[in-house]
């Protein structure tokens, strides 16, 4: 093991109640909103072929023209309570909201820059109504913050000269000031989701970032900070030079999911996902492959089955309204969650061997296993392999707990469960109440003939 001063300061999962709550959330909402939502991926009638929130980096636009969008920010249809109710009705337990994306525009009236809502036609704080609305709806709030800030004169991609170094010192102070300001103005926030931390300039700030993280944790005990915030003194990110996770959960799963439990290395993690292929901010063009609610439910089930959270992104329009396509998907997911969320909330990796029909989840601290079925075998039988000492006490559809399903032991500790798939093409849940096997090793159901 390498001696590290600024590596990870904790091994293994956090065990405190704030993190336990986060771990059990299962489904979250991401909100990407800012000036980029005004052009919505288009400028002078031309489509930008990258991600809409990166349109400022497009050669087709003079940077000053983009920066002047602040004078167009007047979201007359902004309704924080509506956003929160969309998330609540989807079944999300928390939300991650962009306070400042890479363009540096602040959705809160920061004292440390003029590039904020306070100097837009809207004038008012956006973050406070959002934090309060989601909190009132019972959802936890996580603040997204981009370290990279294209608007701040002190930002540098790397530090090559004395002048760079002097400029960046000012930028570091500004960054610290804004983070302390956010935690002070919005004390209800449960955590920070950092982005824009891959450039060399920031990666070289192991000591500063380590001390800043410690200061934020002291100011806000229980604060949840992911693996993307800081690098160790050797420039290692997400995992330090001893391969120990930085921060409280792994943030590497952006627009992708781990494929097996081996990929998550026993850590907490979240997967943040776009509905289109790769658009976080609002894009007028709703093009390419748009994920269906079935696909998004499957991603949620897969994430929870591997011990993580699934955080689905919404990109509100420049006027503050949420597009119909996103509202429709949120309500379809919500319809499924209303019936099946017992298999998602406070569930974890089951330890059981993955089967082709879908995903296992297990209720934390309970002998209850869920089979979230996406693919029904032609045999009509759902295969389950259990550890030697575990028996099935009861098996039933989540939607019909009074009707026991037929269970056949096809080998020792291997079972077929028979259930008729639902009529509509939607995933459904089979519940297994498990118990310790009596020492006679017998199970009280039919043996294979
Ligand atoms: C260099 O590639 C990227 C890709 C995505 C991002 C940002 N992370 C996502 C959570 C969005 O905020 C996206 O703009 C930044 C750099």
Short mmCIF file of C-alpha atoms and ligand atoms in Angstrom, two decimals:
data_model
loop_
_atom_site.label_atom_id
_atom_site.label_comp_id
_atom_site.label_asym_id
_atom_site.label_seq_id
_atom_site.Cartn_x
_atom_site.Cartn_y
_atom_site.Cartn_z
CA UNK A 1 0.00 0.00 0.00
CA UNK A 2 1.26 3.47 -0.91
CA UNK A 3 1.41 6.06 1.86
CA UNK A 4 -1.18 8.66 0.91
CA UNK A 5 -1.95 11.99 2.56
CA UNK A 6 -4.83 12.90 0.22
CA UNK A 7 -6.29 9.56 -0.77
CA UNK A 8 -9.51 8.05 0.49
CA UNK A 9 -10.14 8.52 4.21
CA UNK A 10 -12.56 5.61 4.59
CA UNK A 11 -12.75 2.03 3.37
CA UNK A 12 -16.04 0.24 2.87
CA UNK A 13 -19.55 1.63 2.84
CA UNK A 14 -20.63 4.39 5.22
CA UNK A 15 -22.91 2.94 7.90
CA UNK A 16 -24.58 6.13 9.20
CA UNK A 17 -28.32 6.67 8.78
CA UNK A 18 -28.02 9.47 6.20
CA UNK A 19 -26.10 7.15 3.87
CA UNK A 20 -28.42 4.22 4.70
CA UNK A 21 -31.35 6.41 3.56
CA UNK A 22 -29.49 7.38 0.36
CA UNK A 23 -28.62 3.72 -0.29
CA UNK A 24 -32.28 2.76 -0.03
CA UNK A 25 -33.59 5.48 -2.36
CA UNK A 26 -33.32 3.28 -5.47
CA UNK A 27 -34.71 5.88 -7.91
CA UNK A 28 -33.77 9.54 -8.25
CA UNK A 29 -34.36 12.45 -10.61
CA UNK A 30 -31.59 14.57 -12.14
CA UNK A 31 -32.40 18.11 -13.26
CA UNK A 32 -30.16 19.88 -15.79
CA UNK A 33 -31.35 23.45 -16.17
CA UNK A 34 -29.61 26.69 -17.07
CA UNK A 35 -28.99 29.15 -19.88
CA UNK A 36 -28.28 26.28 -22.31
CA UNK A 37 -32.01 25.41 -22.12
CA UNK A 38 -32.82 28.66 -23.95
CA UNK A 39 -31.13 27.76 -27.29
CA UNK A 40 -32.02 24.09 -26.66
CA UNK A 41 -29.29 22.68 -28.89
CA UNK A 42 -29.96 25.07 -31.78
CA UNK A 43 -28.41 28.41 -32.81
CA UNK A 44 -29.57 30.59 -35.72
CA UNK A 45 -31.64 27.66 -36.93
CA UNK A 46 -28.67 25.28 -36.96
CA UNK A 47 -28.64 22.12 -34.84
CA UNK A 48 -25.68 21.59 -32.53
CA UNK A 49 -24.76 17.92 -32.76
CA UNK A 50 -23.33 17.61 -29.26
CA UNK A 51 -25.02 17.63 -25.88
CA UNK A 52 -27.24 20.73 -25.58
CA UNK A 53 -25.67 21.87 -22.30
CA UNK A 54 -22.29 22.01 -24.10
CA UNK A 55 -23.50 24.32 -26.89
CA UNK A 56 -21.22 27.13 -25.64
CA UNK A 57 -18.23 25.03 -26.70
CA UNK A 58 -19.54 24.94 -30.29
CA UNK A 59 -17.37 26.94 -32.72
CA UNK A 60 -20.58 28.11 -34.34
CA UNK A 61 -21.31 30.46 -31.46
CA UNK A 62 -19.24 33.41 -30.23
CA UNK A 63 -18.73 32.83 -26.49
CA UNK A 64 -19.96 36.35 -25.74
CA UNK A 65 -23.20 35.61 -27.61
CA UNK A 66 -23.79 32.59 -25.40
CA UNK A 67 -22.82 34.49 -22.23
CA UNK A 68 -25.40 37.17 -23.11
CA UNK A 69 -28.15 34.56 -22.69
CA UNK A 70 -28.25 35.70 -19.05
CA UNK A 71 -30.30 38.66 -20.32
CA UNK A 72 -32.85 36.21 -21.76
CA UNK A 73 -33.31 34.11 -18.62
CA UNK A 74 -36.92 34.75 -17.64
CA UNK A 75 -38.61 31.35 -17.07
CA UNK A 76 -42.20 32.51 -16.79
CA UNK A 77 -43.48 28.91 -16.68
CA UNK A 78 -41.11 27.82 -13.92
CA UNK A 79 -43.06 25.98 -11.22
CA UNK A 80 -40.91 24.27 -8.59
CA UNK A 81 -43.88 22.45 -7.08
CA UNK A 82 -44.78 20.97 -10.47
CA UNK A 83 -41.21 19.68 -10.96
CA UNK A 84 -41.27 18.16 -7.48
CA UNK A 85 -44.65 16.50 -8.02
CA UNK A 86 -43.49 15.01 -11.33
CA UNK A 87 -40.53 13.46 -9.46
CA UNK A 88 -42.66 12.31 -6.54
CA UNK A 89 -45.25 10.74 -8.82
CA UNK A 90 -42.48 8.99 -10.74
CA UNK A 91 -41.46 7.34 -7.48
CA UNK A 92 -38.16 9.18 -7.11
CA UNK A 93 -36.88 9.50 -3.54
CA UNK A 94 -34.30 12.20 -4.27
CA UNK A 95 -33.28 14.81 -6.81
CA UNK A 96 -29.90 16.09 -8.01
CA UNK A 97 -30.18 19.67 -9.31
CA UNK A 98 -27.61 21.72 -11.28
CA UNK A 99 -26.72 24.78 -9.23
CA UNK A 100 -23.98 25.74 -11.73
CA UNK A 101 -23.03 23.84 -14.87
CA UNK A 102 -19.79 24.28 -16.83
CA UNK A 103 -20.96 27.63 -18.27
CA UNK A 104 -20.71 29.17 -14.81
CA UNK A 105 -24.27 30.52 -14.68
CA UNK A 106 -25.52 30.25 -11.10
CA UNK A 107 -29.15 29.34 -10.38
CA UNK A 108 -28.68 30.96 -6.97
CA UNK A 109 -27.83 34.64 -6.20
CA UNK A 110 -24.15 33.98 -5.40
CA UNK A 111 -22.24 36.86 -3.80
CA UNK A 112 -19.05 35.79 -5.57
CA UNK A 113 -19.95 36.39 -9.18
CA UNK A 114 -22.37 38.59 -11.14
CA UNK A 115 -23.16 35.70 -13.50
CA UNK A 116 -26.24 34.62 -11.61
CA UNK A 117 -30.04 34.67 -11.72
CA UNK A 118 -29.89 37.91 -9.70
CA UNK A 119 -28.65 39.72 -12.80
CA UNK A 120 -31.16 38.14 -15.19
CA UNK A 121 -34.65 39.46 -15.96
CA UNK A 122 -35.92 36.76 -13.58
CA UNK A 123 -33.87 38.26 -10.70
CA UNK A 124 -35.10 35.74 -8.13
CA UNK A 125 -33.31 32.74 -6.56
CA UNK A 126 -34.21 29.49 -8.37
CA UNK A 127 -32.51 27.09 -5.93
CA UNK A 128 -34.50 28.08 -2.84
CA UNK A 129 -37.96 27.38 -4.31
CA UNK A 130 -36.63 24.12 -5.79
CA UNK A 131 -35.02 22.89 -2.56
CA UNK A 132 -38.16 23.81 -0.61
CA UNK A 133 -40.55 22.24 -3.13
CA UNK A 134 -38.69 18.91 -3.30
CA UNK A 135 -38.25 18.89 0.48
CA UNK A 136 -41.99 19.52 0.92
CA UNK A 137 -42.70 16.63 -1.48
CA UNK A 138 -40.53 14.41 0.72
CA UNK A 139 -37.59 14.07 -1.66
CA UNK A 140 -33.97 14.58 -0.55
CA UNK A 141 -31.99 17.21 -2.47
CA UNK A 142 -28.45 16.77 -3.79
CA UNK A 143 -26.73 19.82 -5.34
CA UNK A 144 -24.86 19.32 -8.62
CA UNK A 145 -21.84 21.64 -8.87
CA UNK A 146 -19.39 21.94 -11.76
CA UNK A 147 -15.85 22.84 -10.67
CA UNK A 148 -14.95 23.74 -14.26
CA UNK A 149 -16.41 27.21 -14.83
CA UNK A 150 -16.04 28.68 -18.31
CA UNK A 151 -17.24 32.09 -17.13
CA UNK A 152 -14.73 32.68 -14.35
CA UNK A 153 -11.57 34.52 -15.49
CA UNK A 154 -9.44 32.42 -13.15
CA UNK A 155 -10.44 29.06 -14.63
CA UNK A 156 -7.58 27.17 -16.30
CA UNK A 157 -7.52 23.75 -17.95
CA UNK A 158 -3.93 23.31 -16.78
CA UNK A 159 -1.42 25.37 -14.83
CA UNK A 160 1.61 26.00 -16.98
CA UNK A 161 2.84 29.48 -16.02
CA UNK A 162 3.19 31.62 -12.91
CA UNK A 163 0.29 33.70 -14.24
CA UNK A 164 -1.84 30.54 -14.52
CA UNK A 165 -0.99 29.65 -10.98
CA UNK A 166 -1.90 33.09 -9.62
CA UNK A 167 -5.18 33.10 -11.57
CA UNK A 168 -6.05 29.61 -10.40
CA UNK A 169 -5.40 30.47 -6.75
CA UNK A 170 -8.13 33.08 -7.12
CA UNK A 171 -10.37 30.49 -8.79
CA UNK A 172 -9.83 28.03 -5.94
CA UNK A 173 -10.87 30.66 -3.38
CA UNK A 174 -13.95 31.47 -5.51
CA UNK A 175 -14.85 27.79 -5.72
CA UNK A 176 -14.51 27.30 -1.97
CA UNK A 177 -16.57 30.44 -1.33
CA UNK A 178 -19.39 29.24 -3.59
CA UNK A 179 -19.50 25.77 -2.03
CA UNK A 180 -19.59 27.12 1.54
CA UNK A 181 -22.23 29.61 0.33
CA UNK A 182 -24.40 26.82 -1.14
CA UNK A 183 -24.18 24.68 2.01
CA UNK A 184 -25.01 27.74 4.12
CA UNK A 185 -27.92 28.98 1.98
CA UNK A 186 -29.44 25.52 1.43
CA UNK A 187 -28.79 23.56 4.65
CA UNK A 188 -31.45 21.00 3.70
CA UNK A 189 -29.20 19.70 0.89
CA UNK A 190 -28.08 16.15 1.73
CA UNK A 191 -25.10 16.09 -0.60
CA UNK A 192 -23.08 17.47 -3.48
CA UNK A 193 -22.72 15.87 -6.93
CA UNK A 194 -19.50 17.19 -8.45
CA UNK A 195 -18.70 17.38 -12.13
CA UNK A 196 -16.07 19.13 -14.27
CA UNK A 197 -13.16 17.79 -12.23
CA UNK A 198 -11.16 15.92 -14.87
CA UNK A 199 -8.85 18.74 -16.06
CA UNK A 200 -5.21 18.79 -14.90
CA UNK A 201 -5.64 22.15 -13.16
CA UNK A 202 -8.04 20.65 -10.64
CA UNK A 203 -6.46 17.18 -10.53
CA UNK A 204 -3.27 18.90 -9.26
CA UNK A 205 -5.18 20.32 -6.25
CA UNK A 206 -5.17 17.14 -4.15
CA UNK A 207 -4.32 18.94 -0.88
CA UNK A 208 -6.67 21.88 -1.44
CA UNK A 209 -9.58 19.65 -2.48
CA UNK A 210 -8.97 17.23 0.39
CA UNK A 211 -9.03 20.11 2.89
CA UNK A 212 -12.09 21.62 1.21
CA UNK A 213 -13.93 18.28 1.39
CA UNK A 214 -13.04 18.04 5.10
CA UNK A 215 -14.26 21.60 5.67
CA UNK A 216 -17.59 20.88 3.94
CA UNK A 217 -18.10 17.67 5.92
CA UNK A 218 -17.39 19.57 9.15
CA UNK A 219 -19.84 22.32 8.19
CA UNK A 220 -22.51 19.82 7.21
CA UNK A 221 -22.08 16.52 9.11
CA UNK A 222 -23.44 13.58 7.14
CA UNK A 223 -22.93 15.39 3.81
CA UNK A 224 -22.79 12.92 0.91
CA UNK A 225 -19.94 13.54 -1.56
CA UNK A 226 -19.18 11.21 -4.46
CA UNK A 227 -15.94 9.89 -5.93
CA UNK A 228 -15.71 12.56 -8.66
CA UNK A 229 -14.82 15.54 -6.43
CA UNK A 230 -11.12 15.15 -5.87
CA UNK A 231 -7.97 13.28 -6.98
CA UNK A 232 -5.25 11.96 -4.68
CA UNK A 233 -1.69 13.36 -4.71
CA UNK A 234 -0.80 11.07 -7.60
CA UNK A 235 -3.70 12.36 -9.70
CA UNK A 236 -5.78 9.22 -9.23
CA UNK A 237 -9.52 9.88 -9.54
CA UNK A 238 -12.55 7.92 -8.29
CA UNK A 239 -10.21 5.32 -6.77
CA UNK A 240 -7.01 6.41 -5.01
CA UNK A 241 -3.53 4.98 -5.62
CA UNK A 242 -4.37 2.07 -3.32
CA UNK A 243 -7.54 1.45 -5.35
CA UNK A 244 -9.78 2.61 -2.49
CA UNK A 245 -12.92 4.56 -3.45
CA UNK A 246 -12.69 8.32 -2.98
CA UNK A 247 -15.75 9.86 -1.34
CA UNK A 248 -18.92 8.12 -0.22
CA UNK A 249 -20.14 6.46 -3.43
CA UNK A 250 -18.86 5.79 -6.93
CA UNK A 251 -19.89 8.35 -9.57
CA UNK A 252 -18.35 6.60 -12.55
CA UNK A 253 -21.63 5.25 -13.94
CA UNK A 254 -22.68 8.07 -16.23
CA UNK A 255 -24.97 6.90 -19.05
CA UNK A 256 -23.93 3.32 -18.38
CA UNK A 257 -24.66 0.59 -15.84
CA UNK A 258 -22.34 -1.98 -14.25
CA UNK A 259 -22.90 -5.38 -15.77
CA UNK A 260 -22.26 -7.56 -12.76
CA UNK A 261 -21.65 -7.24 -9.03
CA UNK A 262 -17.93 -7.61 -9.71
CA UNK A 263 -18.01 -4.19 -11.39
CA UNK A 264 -19.08 -2.34 -8.23
CA UNK A 265 -16.30 -3.52 -5.89
CA UNK A 266 -18.57 -3.55 -2.82
CA UNK A 267 -19.16 0.21 -2.98
CA UNK A 268 -22.24 2.39 -3.04
CA UNK A 269 -22.83 3.95 -6.44
CA UNK A 270 -25.34 5.84 -8.56
CA UNK A 271 -25.99 5.64 -12.30
CA UNK A 272 -27.04 8.94 -13.89
CA UNK A 273 -28.93 8.47 -17.15
CA UNK A 274 -30.30 10.54 -20.03
CA UNK A 275 -33.59 9.73 -21.74
CA UNK A 276 -32.17 10.44 -25.24
CA UNK A 277 -28.75 8.97 -26.07
CA UNK A 278 -26.74 11.94 -24.75
CA UNK A 279 -28.66 15.13 -23.89
CA UNK A 280 -28.69 16.49 -20.34
CA UNK A 281 -29.86 20.05 -20.99
CA UNK A 282 -33.08 20.67 -22.94
CA UNK A 283 -32.67 19.93 -26.65
CA UNK A 284 -35.47 20.99 -29.00
CA UNK A 285 -34.68 17.96 -31.18
CA UNK A 286 -36.01 14.87 -29.45
CA UNK A 287 -33.98 12.63 -31.71
CA UNK A 288 -32.07 9.35 -31.80
CA UNK A 289 -33.05 6.51 -29.52
CA UNK A 290 -35.43 7.75 -26.80
CA UNK A 291 -35.59 5.21 -23.98
CA UNK A 292 -39.05 3.79 -23.24
CA UNK A 293 -40.47 3.52 -19.74
CA UNK A 294 -39.90 -0.26 -19.90
CA UNK A 295 -36.22 0.32 -20.68
CA UNK A 296 -35.92 2.85 -17.85
CA UNK A 297 -37.72 0.56 -15.39
CA UNK A 298 -35.32 -2.23 -16.39
CA UNK A 299 -32.33 0.06 -15.79
CA UNK A 300 -33.76 0.98 -12.39
CA UNK A 301 -34.24 -2.71 -11.51
CA UNK A 302 -30.74 -3.58 -12.73
CA UNK A 303 -29.18 -0.73 -10.72
CA UNK A 304 -30.94 -1.74 -7.50
CA UNK A 305 -30.16 -5.44 -8.13
CA UNK A 306 -26.46 -4.46 -8.12
CA UNK A 307 -26.69 -2.26 -5.00
CA UNK A 308 -26.90 1.15 -6.67
CA UNK A 309 -29.35 4.00 -7.35
CA UNK A 310 -30.73 4.99 -10.75
CA UNK A 311 -30.98 8.77 -11.33
CA UNK A 312 -33.01 9.74 -14.41
CA UNK A 313 -32.34 13.11 -16.04
CA UNK A 314 -34.93 15.74 -16.98
CA UNK A 315 -34.02 18.84 -19.00
CA UNK A 316 -36.61 21.58 -18.42
CA UNK A 317 -37.13 24.11 -21.23
CA UNK A 318 -35.84 27.68 -21.11
CA UNK A 319 -39.29 28.90 -20.01
CA UNK A 320 -39.21 26.55 -16.99
CA UNK A 321 -41.75 24.04 -18.26
CA UNK A 322 -41.02 20.31 -18.53
CA UNK A 323 -41.52 18.77 -21.97
CA UNK A 324 -44.53 16.48 -22.50
CA UNK A 325 -42.40 13.50 -23.51
CA UNK A 326 -40.58 13.61 -20.17
CA UNK A 327 -43.80 14.06 -18.21
CA UNK A 328 -45.30 11.03 -19.98
CA UNK A 329 -42.29 8.82 -19.19
CA UNK A 330 -42.29 9.98 -15.57
CA UNK A 331 -45.93 9.04 -15.18
CA UNK A 332 -45.48 5.64 -16.88
CA UNK A 333 -42.56 4.84 -14.57
CA UNK A 334 -44.63 6.13 -11.66
CA UNK A 335 -47.56 3.85 -12.57
CA UNK A 336 -45.20 0.87 -12.35
CA UNK A 337 -43.54 2.10 -9.15
CA UNK A 338 -46.92 2.63 -7.46
CA UNK A 339 -47.51 -1.14 -7.75
CA UNK A 340 -43.95 -2.51 -7.52
CA UNK A 341 -41.77 -0.09 -5.52
CA UNK A 342 -41.54 -2.57 -2.62
CA UNK A 343 -39.01 -4.41 -4.82
CA UNK A 344 -36.99 -1.20 -5.28
CA UNK A 345 -37.00 0.91 -2.08
CA UNK A 346 -34.56 -0.17 0.66
CA UNK A 347 -33.52 -3.13 -1.46
CA UNK A 348 -30.02 -4.34 -2.20
CA UNK A 349 -27.92 -6.92 -4.03
CA UNK A 350 -29.41 -10.36 -3.25
CA UNK A 351 -26.21 -12.40 -3.61
CA UNK A 352 -28.15 -14.78 -5.89
CA UNK A 353 -26.94 -15.93 -9.31
CA UNK A 354 -28.35 -13.74 -12.08
CA UNK A 355 -31.00 -15.47 -14.21
CA UNK A 356 -32.17 -14.61 -17.74
CA UNK A 357 -35.72 -13.69 -16.72
CA UNK A 358 -34.58 -10.42 -15.05
CA UNK A 359 -33.24 -9.15 -11.73
CA UNK A 360 -33.22 -10.20 -8.09
CA UNK A 361 -33.46 -7.62 -5.36
CA UNK A 362 -33.49 -8.26 -1.64
CA UNK A 363 -35.19 -6.21 1.10
CA UNK A 364 -32.49 -4.91 3.47
CA UNK A 365 -32.47 -6.83 6.80
CA UNK A 366 -35.41 -9.02 5.73
CA UNK A 367 -35.68 -12.59 4.42
CA UNK A 368 -37.55 -11.29 1.41
CA UNK A 369 -36.32 -11.65 -2.18
CA UNK A 370 -37.95 -10.11 -5.24
CA UNK A 371 -37.79 -11.41 -8.79
CA UNK A 372 -38.39 -8.49 -11.17
CA UNK A 373 -39.43 -10.32 -14.32
CA UNK A 374 -38.70 -8.86 -17.75
CA UNK A 375 -38.29 -12.00 -19.87
CA UNK A 376 -40.62 -14.98 -19.43
CA UNK A 377 -38.98 -18.28 -20.52
CA UNK A 378 -40.97 -20.42 -22.97
CA UNK A 379 -41.07 -23.01 -20.19
CA UNK A 380 -43.09 -20.59 -18.10
CA UNK A 381 -40.79 -21.46 -15.19
CA UNK A 382 -38.59 -18.91 -13.43
CA UNK A 383 -35.34 -20.49 -12.22
CA UNK A 384 -33.98 -19.61 -8.76
CA UNK A 385 -30.82 -20.92 -7.12
CA UNK A 386 -30.61 -20.41 -3.35
CA UNK A 387 -27.78 -20.91 -0.87
CA UNK A 388 -27.80 -24.36 0.75
CA UNK A 389 -29.21 -23.15 4.07
CA UNK A 390 -32.03 -21.10 2.57
CA UNK A 391 -35.49 -22.47 1.91
CA UNK A 392 -38.54 -20.90 0.28
CA UNK A 393 -41.29 -20.40 2.85
CA UNK A 394 -43.73 -18.74 0.47
CA UNK A 395 -43.79 -17.53 -3.11
CA UNK A 396 -46.39 -15.21 -4.60
CA UNK A 397 -46.99 -12.36 -7.03
CA UNK A 398 -46.43 -9.00 -5.36
CA UNK A 399 -49.87 -8.07 -6.68
CA UNK A 400 -51.53 -11.17 -5.25
CA UNK A 401 -49.97 -12.21 -1.92
CA UNK A 402 -52.82 -14.59 -1.09
CA UNK A 403 -52.22 -16.94 -3.99
CA UNK A 404 -49.15 -19.20 -3.49
CA UNK A 405 -47.25 -19.88 -6.67
CA UNK A 406 -46.27 -23.45 -7.57
CA UNK A 407 -42.62 -24.13 -6.65
CA UNK A 408 -40.77 -27.20 -7.92
CA UNK A 409 -37.36 -28.20 -6.61
CA UNK A 410 -35.56 -29.27 -9.74
CA UNK A 411 -32.17 -29.85 -8.10
CA UNK A 412 -30.98 -29.34 -4.54
CA UNK A 413 -31.28 -25.60 -3.82
CA UNK A 414 -32.55 -24.98 -7.35
CA UNK A 415 -36.21 -24.28 -8.03
CA UNK A 416 -38.67 -23.52 -10.80
CA UNK A 417 -41.34 -21.03 -9.86
CA UNK A 418 -44.42 -21.07 -12.05
CA UNK A 419 -46.34 -17.87 -12.63
CA UNK A 420 -48.44 -16.62 -15.49
CA UNK A 421 -46.92 -13.42 -16.90
CA UNK A 422 -49.09 -10.35 -16.70
CA UNK A 423 -51.31 -9.67 -19.69
CA UNK A 424 -49.79 -6.25 -20.44
CA UNK A 425 -46.19 -6.09 -21.63
CA UNK A 426 -44.84 -4.71 -18.37
CA UNK A 427 -42.37 -6.19 -15.88
CA UNK A 428 -43.92 -7.83 -12.82
CA UNK A 429 -42.64 -8.99 -9.44
CA UNK A 430 -42.57 -12.41 -7.78
CA UNK A 431 -41.87 -12.40 -4.04
CA UNK A 432 -39.98 -15.14 -2.22
CA UNK A 433 -40.31 -15.24 1.56
CA UNK A 434 -37.22 -17.23 2.50
CA UNK A 435 -36.27 -18.93 5.73
CA UNK A 436 -33.44 -20.91 7.22
CA UNK A 437 -33.66 -24.57 6.25
CA UNK A 438 -34.61 -26.84 9.16
CA UNK A 439 -31.80 -29.29 9.87
CA UNK A 440 -33.86 -32.09 8.27
CA UNK A 441 -33.05 -30.26 5.08
CA UNK A 442 -36.56 -30.94 3.85
CA UNK A 443 -38.71 -28.34 2.11
CA UNK A 444 -42.45 -28.40 2.42
CA UNK A 445 -43.32 -28.56 -1.28
CA UNK A 446 -43.32 -31.05 -4.09
CA UNK A 447 -40.10 -32.83 -4.97
CA UNK A 448 -39.10 -33.24 -8.59
CA UNK A 449 -40.96 -36.40 -9.80
C1 LIG B 1 -16.02 15.12 -21.41
O1 LIG B 1 -17.25 14.47 -21.47
C2 LIG B 1 -18.23 14.93 -20.66
C3 LIG B 1 -19.48 14.31 -20.68
C4 LIG B 1 -20.51 14.74 -19.86
C5 LIG B 1 -20.30 15.80 -19.01
C6 LIG B 1 -21.38 16.30 -18.11
N1 LIG B 1 -21.70 15.30 -17.07
C7 LIG B 1 -23.11 15.04 -17.12
C8 LIG B 1 -23.68 14.70 -15.76
C9 LIG B 1 -23.68 16.31 -17.71
O2 LIG B 1 -23.66 17.40 -16.78
C10 LIG B 1 -22.67 16.54 -18.83
O3 LIG B 1 -22.75 17.85 -19.38
C11 LIG B 1 -19.07 16.44 -19.00
C12 LIG B 1 -18.03 16.00 -19.80
#
